[in-house]
Coordinates of C-alpha atoms and ligand atoms in Angstrom, one line a residue:
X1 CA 0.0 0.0 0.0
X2 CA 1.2 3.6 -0.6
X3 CA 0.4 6.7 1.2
X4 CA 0.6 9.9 -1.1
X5 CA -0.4 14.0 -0.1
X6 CA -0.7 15.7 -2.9
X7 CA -1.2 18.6 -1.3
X8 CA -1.0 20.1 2.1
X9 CA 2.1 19.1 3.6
X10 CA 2.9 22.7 3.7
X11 CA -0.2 24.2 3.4
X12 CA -3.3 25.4 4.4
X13 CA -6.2 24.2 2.2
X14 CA -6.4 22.8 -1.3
X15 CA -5.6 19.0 0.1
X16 CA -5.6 15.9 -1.5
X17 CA -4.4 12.3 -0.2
X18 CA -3.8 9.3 -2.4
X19 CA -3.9 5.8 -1.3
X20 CA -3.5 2.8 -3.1
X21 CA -3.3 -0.8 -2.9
X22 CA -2.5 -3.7 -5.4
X23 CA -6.3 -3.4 -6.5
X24 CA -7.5 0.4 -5.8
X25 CA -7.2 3.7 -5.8
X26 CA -9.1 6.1 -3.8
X27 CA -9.0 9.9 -3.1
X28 CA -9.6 12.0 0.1
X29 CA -10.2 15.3 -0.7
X30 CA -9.3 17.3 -4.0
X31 CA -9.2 20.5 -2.4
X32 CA -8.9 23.8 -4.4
X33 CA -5.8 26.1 -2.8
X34 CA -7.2 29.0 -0.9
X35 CA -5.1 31.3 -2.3
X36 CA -6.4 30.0 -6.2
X37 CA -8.4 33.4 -7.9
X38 CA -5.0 35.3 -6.9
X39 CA -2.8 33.1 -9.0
X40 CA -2.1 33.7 -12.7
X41 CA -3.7 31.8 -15.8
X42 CA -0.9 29.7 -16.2
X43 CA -0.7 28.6 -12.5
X44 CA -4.4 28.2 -12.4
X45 CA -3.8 26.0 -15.1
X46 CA -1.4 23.9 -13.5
X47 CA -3.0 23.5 -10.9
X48 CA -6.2 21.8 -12.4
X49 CA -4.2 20.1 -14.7
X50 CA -1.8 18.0 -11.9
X51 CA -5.6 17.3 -9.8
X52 CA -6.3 16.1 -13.1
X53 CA -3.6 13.8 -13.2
X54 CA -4.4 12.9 -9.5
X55 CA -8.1 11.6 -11.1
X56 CA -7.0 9.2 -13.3
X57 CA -7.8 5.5 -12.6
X58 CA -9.8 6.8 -9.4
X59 CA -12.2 4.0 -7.6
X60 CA -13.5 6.2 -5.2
X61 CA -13.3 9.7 -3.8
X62 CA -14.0 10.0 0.1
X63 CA -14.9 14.0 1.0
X64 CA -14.3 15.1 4.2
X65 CA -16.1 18.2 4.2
X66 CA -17.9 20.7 2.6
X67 CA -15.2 23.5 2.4
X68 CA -13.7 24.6 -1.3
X69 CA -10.2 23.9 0.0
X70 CA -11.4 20.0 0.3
X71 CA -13.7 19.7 -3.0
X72 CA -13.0 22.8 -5.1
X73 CA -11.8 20.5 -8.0
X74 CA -15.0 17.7 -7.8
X75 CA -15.6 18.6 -11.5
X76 CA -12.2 17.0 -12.6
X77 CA -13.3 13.7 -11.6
X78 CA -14.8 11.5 -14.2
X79 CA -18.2 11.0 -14.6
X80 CA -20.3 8.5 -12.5
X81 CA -17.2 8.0 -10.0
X82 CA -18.4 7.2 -6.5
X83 CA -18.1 10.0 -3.5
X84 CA -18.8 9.2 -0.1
X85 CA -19.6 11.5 2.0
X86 CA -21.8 12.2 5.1
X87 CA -25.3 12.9 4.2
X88 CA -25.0 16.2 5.8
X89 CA -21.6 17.0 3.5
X90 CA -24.1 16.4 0.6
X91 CA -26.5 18.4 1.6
X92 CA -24.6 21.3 2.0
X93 CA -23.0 20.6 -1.5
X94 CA -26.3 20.1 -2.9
X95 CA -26.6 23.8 -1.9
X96 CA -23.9 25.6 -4.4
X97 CA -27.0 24.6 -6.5
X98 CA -28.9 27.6 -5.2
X99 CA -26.7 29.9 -6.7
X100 CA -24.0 27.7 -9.2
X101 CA -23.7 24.3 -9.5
X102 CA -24.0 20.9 -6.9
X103 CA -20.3 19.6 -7.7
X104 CA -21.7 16.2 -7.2
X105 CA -24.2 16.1 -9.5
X106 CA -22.4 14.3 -12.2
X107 CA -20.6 11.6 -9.4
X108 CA -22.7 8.4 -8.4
X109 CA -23.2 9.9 -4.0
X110 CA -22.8 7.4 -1.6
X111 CA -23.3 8.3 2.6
X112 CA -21.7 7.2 5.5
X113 CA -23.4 7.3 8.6
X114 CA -20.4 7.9 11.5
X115 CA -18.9 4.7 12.5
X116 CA -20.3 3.2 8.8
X117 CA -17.5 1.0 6.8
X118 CA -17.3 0.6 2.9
X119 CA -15.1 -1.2 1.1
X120 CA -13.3 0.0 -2.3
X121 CA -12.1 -3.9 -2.8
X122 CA -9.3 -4.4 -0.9
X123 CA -9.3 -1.0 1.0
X124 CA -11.8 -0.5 3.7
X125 CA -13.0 3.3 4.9
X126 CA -15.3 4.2 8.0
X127 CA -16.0 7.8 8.3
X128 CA -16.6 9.6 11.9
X129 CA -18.1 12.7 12.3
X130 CA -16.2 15.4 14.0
X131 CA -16.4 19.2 14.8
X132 CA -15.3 21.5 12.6
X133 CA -17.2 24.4 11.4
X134 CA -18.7 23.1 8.0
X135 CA -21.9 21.0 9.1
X136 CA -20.9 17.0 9.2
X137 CA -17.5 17.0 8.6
X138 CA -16.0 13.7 8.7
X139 CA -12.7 12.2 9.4
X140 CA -11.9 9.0 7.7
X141 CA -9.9 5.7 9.2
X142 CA -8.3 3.8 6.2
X143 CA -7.4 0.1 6.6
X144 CA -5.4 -2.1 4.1
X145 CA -2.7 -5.3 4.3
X146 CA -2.9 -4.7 8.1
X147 CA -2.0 -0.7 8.5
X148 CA -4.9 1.5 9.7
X149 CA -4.5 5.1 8.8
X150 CA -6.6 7.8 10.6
X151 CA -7.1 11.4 8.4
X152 CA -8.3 13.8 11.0
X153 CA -9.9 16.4 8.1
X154 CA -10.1 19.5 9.5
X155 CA -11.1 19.0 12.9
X156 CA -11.7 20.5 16.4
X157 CA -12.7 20.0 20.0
X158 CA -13.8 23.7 21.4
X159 CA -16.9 23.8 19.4
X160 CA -20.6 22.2 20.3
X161 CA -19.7 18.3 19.0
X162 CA -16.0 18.6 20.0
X163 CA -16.6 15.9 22.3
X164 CA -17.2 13.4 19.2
X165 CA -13.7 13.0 18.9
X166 CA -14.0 10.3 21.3
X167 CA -15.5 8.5 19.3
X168 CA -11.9 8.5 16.9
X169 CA -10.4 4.6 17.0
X170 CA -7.1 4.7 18.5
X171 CA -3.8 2.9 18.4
X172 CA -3.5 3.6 14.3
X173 CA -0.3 3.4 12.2
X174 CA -0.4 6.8 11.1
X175 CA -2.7 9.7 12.2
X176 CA -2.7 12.6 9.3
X177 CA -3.7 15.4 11.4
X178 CA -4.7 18.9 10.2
X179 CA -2.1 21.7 11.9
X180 CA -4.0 24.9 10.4
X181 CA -3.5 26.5 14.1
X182 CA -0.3 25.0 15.2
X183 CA 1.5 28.3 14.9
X184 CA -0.8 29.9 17.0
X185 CA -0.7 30.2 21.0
X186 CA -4.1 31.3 21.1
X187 CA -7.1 28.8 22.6
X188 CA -10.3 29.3 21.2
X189 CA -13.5 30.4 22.7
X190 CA -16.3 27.8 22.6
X191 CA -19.5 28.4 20.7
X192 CA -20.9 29.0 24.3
X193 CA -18.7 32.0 25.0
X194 CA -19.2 33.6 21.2
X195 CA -22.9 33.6 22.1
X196 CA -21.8 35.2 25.1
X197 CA -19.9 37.6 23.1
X198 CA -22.9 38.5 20.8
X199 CA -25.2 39.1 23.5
X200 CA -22.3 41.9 25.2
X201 CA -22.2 43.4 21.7
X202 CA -25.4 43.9 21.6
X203 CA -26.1 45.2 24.7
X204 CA -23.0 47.5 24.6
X205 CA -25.1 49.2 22.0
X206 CA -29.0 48.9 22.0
X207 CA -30.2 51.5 20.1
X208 CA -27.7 50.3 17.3
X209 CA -28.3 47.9 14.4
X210 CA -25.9 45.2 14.7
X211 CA -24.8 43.4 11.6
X212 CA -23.0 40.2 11.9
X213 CA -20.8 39.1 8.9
X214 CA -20.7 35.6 9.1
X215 CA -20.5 32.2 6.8
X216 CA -23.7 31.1 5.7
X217 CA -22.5 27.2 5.9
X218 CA -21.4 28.2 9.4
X219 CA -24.4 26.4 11.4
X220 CA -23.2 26.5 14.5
X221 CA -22.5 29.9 14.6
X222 CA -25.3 31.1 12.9
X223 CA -27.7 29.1 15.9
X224 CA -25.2 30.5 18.9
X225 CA -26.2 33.7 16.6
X226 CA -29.7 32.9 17.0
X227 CA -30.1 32.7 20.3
X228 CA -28.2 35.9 21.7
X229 CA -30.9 37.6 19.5
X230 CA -33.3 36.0 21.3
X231 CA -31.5 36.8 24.9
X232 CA -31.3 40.5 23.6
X233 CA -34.7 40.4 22.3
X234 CA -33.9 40.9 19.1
X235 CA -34.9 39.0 15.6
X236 CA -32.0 37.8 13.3
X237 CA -32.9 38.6 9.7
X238 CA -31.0 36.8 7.1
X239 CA -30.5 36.9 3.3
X240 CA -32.8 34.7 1.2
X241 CA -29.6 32.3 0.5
X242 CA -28.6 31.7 4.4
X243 CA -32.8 31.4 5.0
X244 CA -32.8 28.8 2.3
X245 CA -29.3 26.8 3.8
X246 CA -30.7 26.7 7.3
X247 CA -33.9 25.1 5.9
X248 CA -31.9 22.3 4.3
X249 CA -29.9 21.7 7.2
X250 CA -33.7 21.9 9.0
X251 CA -35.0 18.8 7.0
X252 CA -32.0 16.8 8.8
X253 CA -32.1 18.4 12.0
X254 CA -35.5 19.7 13.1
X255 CA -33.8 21.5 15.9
X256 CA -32.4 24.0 13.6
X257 CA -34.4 27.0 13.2
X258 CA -36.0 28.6 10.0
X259 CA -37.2 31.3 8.8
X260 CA -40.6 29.9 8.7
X261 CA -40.5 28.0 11.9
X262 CA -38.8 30.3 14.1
X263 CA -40.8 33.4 15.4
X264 CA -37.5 35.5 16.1
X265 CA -35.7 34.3 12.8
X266 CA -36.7 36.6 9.4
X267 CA -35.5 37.4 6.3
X268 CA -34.7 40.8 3.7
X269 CA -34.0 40.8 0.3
X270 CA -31.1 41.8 -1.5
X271 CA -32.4 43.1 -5.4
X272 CA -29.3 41.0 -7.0
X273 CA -29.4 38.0 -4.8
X274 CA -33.0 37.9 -5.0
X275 CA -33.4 38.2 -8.7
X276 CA -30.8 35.7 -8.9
X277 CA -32.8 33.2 -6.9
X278 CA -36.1 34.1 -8.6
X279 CA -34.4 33.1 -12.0
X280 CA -33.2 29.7 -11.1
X281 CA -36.1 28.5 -8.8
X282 CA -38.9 30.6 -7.8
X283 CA -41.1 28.0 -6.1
X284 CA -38.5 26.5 -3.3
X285 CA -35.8 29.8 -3.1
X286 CA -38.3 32.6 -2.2
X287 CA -41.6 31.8 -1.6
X288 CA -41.4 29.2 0.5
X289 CA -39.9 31.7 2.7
X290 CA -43.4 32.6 3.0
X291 CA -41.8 36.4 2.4
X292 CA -45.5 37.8 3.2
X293 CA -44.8 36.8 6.6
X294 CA -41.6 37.3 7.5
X295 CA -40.0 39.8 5.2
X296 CA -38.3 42.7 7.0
X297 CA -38.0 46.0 4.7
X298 CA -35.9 48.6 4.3
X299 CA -38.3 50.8 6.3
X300 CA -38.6 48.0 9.0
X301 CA -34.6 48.1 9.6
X302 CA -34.0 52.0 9.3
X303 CA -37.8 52.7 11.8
X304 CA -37.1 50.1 14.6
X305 CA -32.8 49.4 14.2
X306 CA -32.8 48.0 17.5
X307 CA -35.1 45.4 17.2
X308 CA -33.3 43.4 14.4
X309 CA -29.5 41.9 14.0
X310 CA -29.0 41.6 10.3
X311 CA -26.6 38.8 8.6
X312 CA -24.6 40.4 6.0
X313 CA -22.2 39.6 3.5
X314 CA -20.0 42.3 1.2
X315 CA -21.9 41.2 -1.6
X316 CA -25.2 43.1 0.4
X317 CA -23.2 46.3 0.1
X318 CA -25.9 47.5 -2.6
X319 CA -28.8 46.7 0.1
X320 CA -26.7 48.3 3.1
X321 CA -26.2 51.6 1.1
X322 CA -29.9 52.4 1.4
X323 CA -30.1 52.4 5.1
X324 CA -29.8 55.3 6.4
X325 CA -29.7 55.0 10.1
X326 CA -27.8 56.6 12.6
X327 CA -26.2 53.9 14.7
X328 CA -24.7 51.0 12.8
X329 CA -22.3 48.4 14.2
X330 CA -20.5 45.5 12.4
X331 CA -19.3 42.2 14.0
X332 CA -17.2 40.3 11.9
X333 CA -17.6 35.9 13.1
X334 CA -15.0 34.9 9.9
X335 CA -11.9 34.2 9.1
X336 CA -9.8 37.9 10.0
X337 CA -8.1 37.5 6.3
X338 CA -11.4 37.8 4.7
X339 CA -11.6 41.1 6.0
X340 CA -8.3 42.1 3.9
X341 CA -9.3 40.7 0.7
X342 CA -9.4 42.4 -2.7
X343 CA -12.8 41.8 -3.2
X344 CA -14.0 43.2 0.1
X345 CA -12.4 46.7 -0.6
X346 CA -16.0 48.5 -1.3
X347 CA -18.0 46.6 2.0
X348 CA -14.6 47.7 4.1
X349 CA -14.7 51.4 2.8
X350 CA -18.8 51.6 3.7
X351 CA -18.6 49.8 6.9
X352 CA -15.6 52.3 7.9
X353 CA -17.6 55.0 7.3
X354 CA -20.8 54.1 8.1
X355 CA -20.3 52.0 11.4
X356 CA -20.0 52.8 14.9
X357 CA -18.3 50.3 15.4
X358 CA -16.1 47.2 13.8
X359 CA -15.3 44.2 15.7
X360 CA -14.1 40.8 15.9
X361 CA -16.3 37.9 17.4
X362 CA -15.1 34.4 16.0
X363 CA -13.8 31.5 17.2
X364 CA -11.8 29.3 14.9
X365 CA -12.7 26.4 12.8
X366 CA -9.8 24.3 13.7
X367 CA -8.5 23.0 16.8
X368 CA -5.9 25.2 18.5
X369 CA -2.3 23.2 20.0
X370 CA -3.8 21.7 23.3
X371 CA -6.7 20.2 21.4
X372 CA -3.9 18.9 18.6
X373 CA -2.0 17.3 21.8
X374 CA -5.9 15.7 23.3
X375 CA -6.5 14.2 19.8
X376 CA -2.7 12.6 19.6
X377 CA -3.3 11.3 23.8
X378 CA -6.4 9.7 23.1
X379 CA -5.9 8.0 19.5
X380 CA -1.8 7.3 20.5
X381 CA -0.8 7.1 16.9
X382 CA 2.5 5.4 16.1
X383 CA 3.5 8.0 13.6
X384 CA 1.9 11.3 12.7
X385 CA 2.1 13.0 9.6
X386 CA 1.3 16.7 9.9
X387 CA -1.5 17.9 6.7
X388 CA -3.1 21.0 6.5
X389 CA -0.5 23.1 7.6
X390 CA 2.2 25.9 6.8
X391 CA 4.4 24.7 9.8
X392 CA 5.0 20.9 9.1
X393 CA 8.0 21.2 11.4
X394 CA 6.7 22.6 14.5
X395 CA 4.9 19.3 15.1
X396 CA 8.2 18.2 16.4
X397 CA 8.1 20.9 18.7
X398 CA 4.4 20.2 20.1
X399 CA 4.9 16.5 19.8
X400 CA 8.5 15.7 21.0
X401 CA 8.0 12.2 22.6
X402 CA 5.9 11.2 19.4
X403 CA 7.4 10.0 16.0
X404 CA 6.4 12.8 13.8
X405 CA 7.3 12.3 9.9
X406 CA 6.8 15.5 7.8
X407 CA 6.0 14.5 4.2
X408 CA 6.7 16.8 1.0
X409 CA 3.9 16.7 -1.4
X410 CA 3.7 13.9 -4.2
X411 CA 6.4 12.3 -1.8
X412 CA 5.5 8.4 -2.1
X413 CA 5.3 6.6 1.7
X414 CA 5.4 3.3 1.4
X415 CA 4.0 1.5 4.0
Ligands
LIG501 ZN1 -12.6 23.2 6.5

């Protein structure tokens, strides 16, 4: 058997792991770089071109979760090849179809349940759900002529299910563990304490309307979200894309509140994103929002500020111009380099201008150093292999009584 990273020894997003028996070949991950839309043509070219290469003779691609940096490059893989994934991966794939494309649609989908096995002939793969902040994100354990190999995915232990790591099987040949934070000293707040954070925010500034910049995949934070509105008394009205995610995610987990089930939850209506919607699906995109109901207007927001928190993203800029209302505040609960990108120049200018206030609430995706030592106590892996990282090498610092083997990418381990 051979153990191959394509990418991700040293860096951050964009992996991909090979491993192959005398029978098989299967995938985990075929992640698109983060850094991608910045490169020239002829990189971007490149780069498709060796995933492509990566495809060929594939039996099976197992998807960890449903970031870009894990299944940016889905469409390179030939049509009808099986994908497993968890059902909850899928369905926040299936989503990109609001506004794009479902980068499954042309692969044969096949779910694993946590603690589920399949078998790709002679390699066998049982996935296990673990925290992270895309919804039912999955680690995988890999076992073939007698080695067991456990990928971590992108993984953490201070959010709501960080406890499933438990469930992780231990005493494995090689653990690939993710080191996105291993450079960092900083521990995480819980989702707990973020909640916490929302409802000081708000309540530093009542008479303010408090808009909240965060992912629309981000569940978790969207619900701790959700219920410092309700602490603070305030509704949380989202754009017609995020109303239409947490509905999905709602037909799998009837705790998670809707727009249409939740009293406090509501939605507004960006022209562009709207008309966008109305294009590709009237019937499930807007009305079933029931937007009769529980449409909040531009007069609603800029009359009674302090009633609502509103979910933005820069592309609302064109909405958020309208609103003319004295006291604005933004919280930003996302990545910090967002913030600093290219295409976020015009939403930064406004919100400079326009805002009160700008601050930080967020708590990482990814588990910070302690966690990375937790996970290494409690599955005691004879060799780990750092992935997902820019600092391969300070694994040997965090783990000096544990074998640590730093790969280069394409670098064939045979094991
Ligand atoms: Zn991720």
């Amino acid at each position: 058997m051979t153990l191959t990273i394509h990418r991700g020894t040293h860096e951050i997003g964009g992996s991909c792991v090979e491993i192959c028996s005398d029978k098989a070949k299967i995938l985990i991950d075929l992640g698109m770089p983060l850094d991608y839309d910045k490169r020239s043509r002829e990189e971007q070219t490149e780069i498709r071109h060796n995933a492509e290469e990566w495809c060929k003779g594939v039996d099976a691609l197992f998807l960890s979760h449903s970031h870009a940096d894990h299944y940016g490059f889905l469409d390179l893989l030939p049509q009808d090849t099986p994908i497993y994934a968890t059902e909850e991966s899928f369905a926040m794939l299936a989503l990109d179809g609001i506004l794009g494309d479902d980068p499954t649609k042309h692969l044969e989908k096949r779910t694993l349940k946590s603690g589920q096995s399949c078998e790709v002939t002679d390699i066998k793969v049982t996935a296990y759900i673990v925290d992270h902040s895309a919804y039912g994100a999955c680690a995988y354990l890999i076992e073939c002529d007698g080695k067991r190999i456990l990928y971590s995915g992108d993984i953490r232990l201070h959010g709501v299910k960080g406890v499933l790591y438990k469930n992780l099987p231990k005493d494995v040949d090689y653990l690939l563990l993710e080191g996105t934070n291993i450079l960092s000293a900083k521990n995480n707040p819980t989702e707990r304490e973020v909640e916490n954070q929302f409802v000081e925010a708000f309540n530093e500034a009542p008479d303010a309307l408090h808009l909240v910049w965060c992912s629309a995949k981000n569940i978790d934070r969207i619900c701790a979200l959700f219920r410092a509105c309700i602490r603070c008394g305030r509704t949380l009205v989202l754009d017609p894309y995020t109303a239409n995610v947490l509905a999905a995610v709602a037909q799998l987990n009837p705790h998670i509140p809707t727009v249409t089930t939740a009293k406090q939850m509501m939605v507004y209506f960006p022209y562009y994103l709207t008309k966008r919607l109305l294009e590709r699906n009237p019937e499930s995109y807007i009305y079933s929002l029931e937007p009769r109901k529980n449409k909040v207007s531009y007069n609603d927001f800029m009359t009674k500020p302090k009633r609502y928190v509103m979910l933005v993203r820069p592309t609302a800029l064109s909405y958020l111009e309208k609103l003319s209302i004295r006291h604005i505040r933004l919280i930003k609960s996302i990545w910090g380099g967002y913030w600093n990108e290219p295409n976020t120049e015009r939403f930064r200018d406004w919100a400079k201008e326009h805002c009160d206030a700008i601050k930080d609430i967020h708590s990482s995706g990814h588990a910070d150093t302690q966690s990375l030592q937790r996970i290494v106590e409690f599955v005691r892996p004879k060799t780990i292999v750092p992935i997902h990282t820019d600092a391969p090498k300070r694994f040997c610092d965090i783990f000096v009584n544990d074998n640590v083997k730093c790969l280069d990418n394409n670098e064939v381990l045979y094991l």
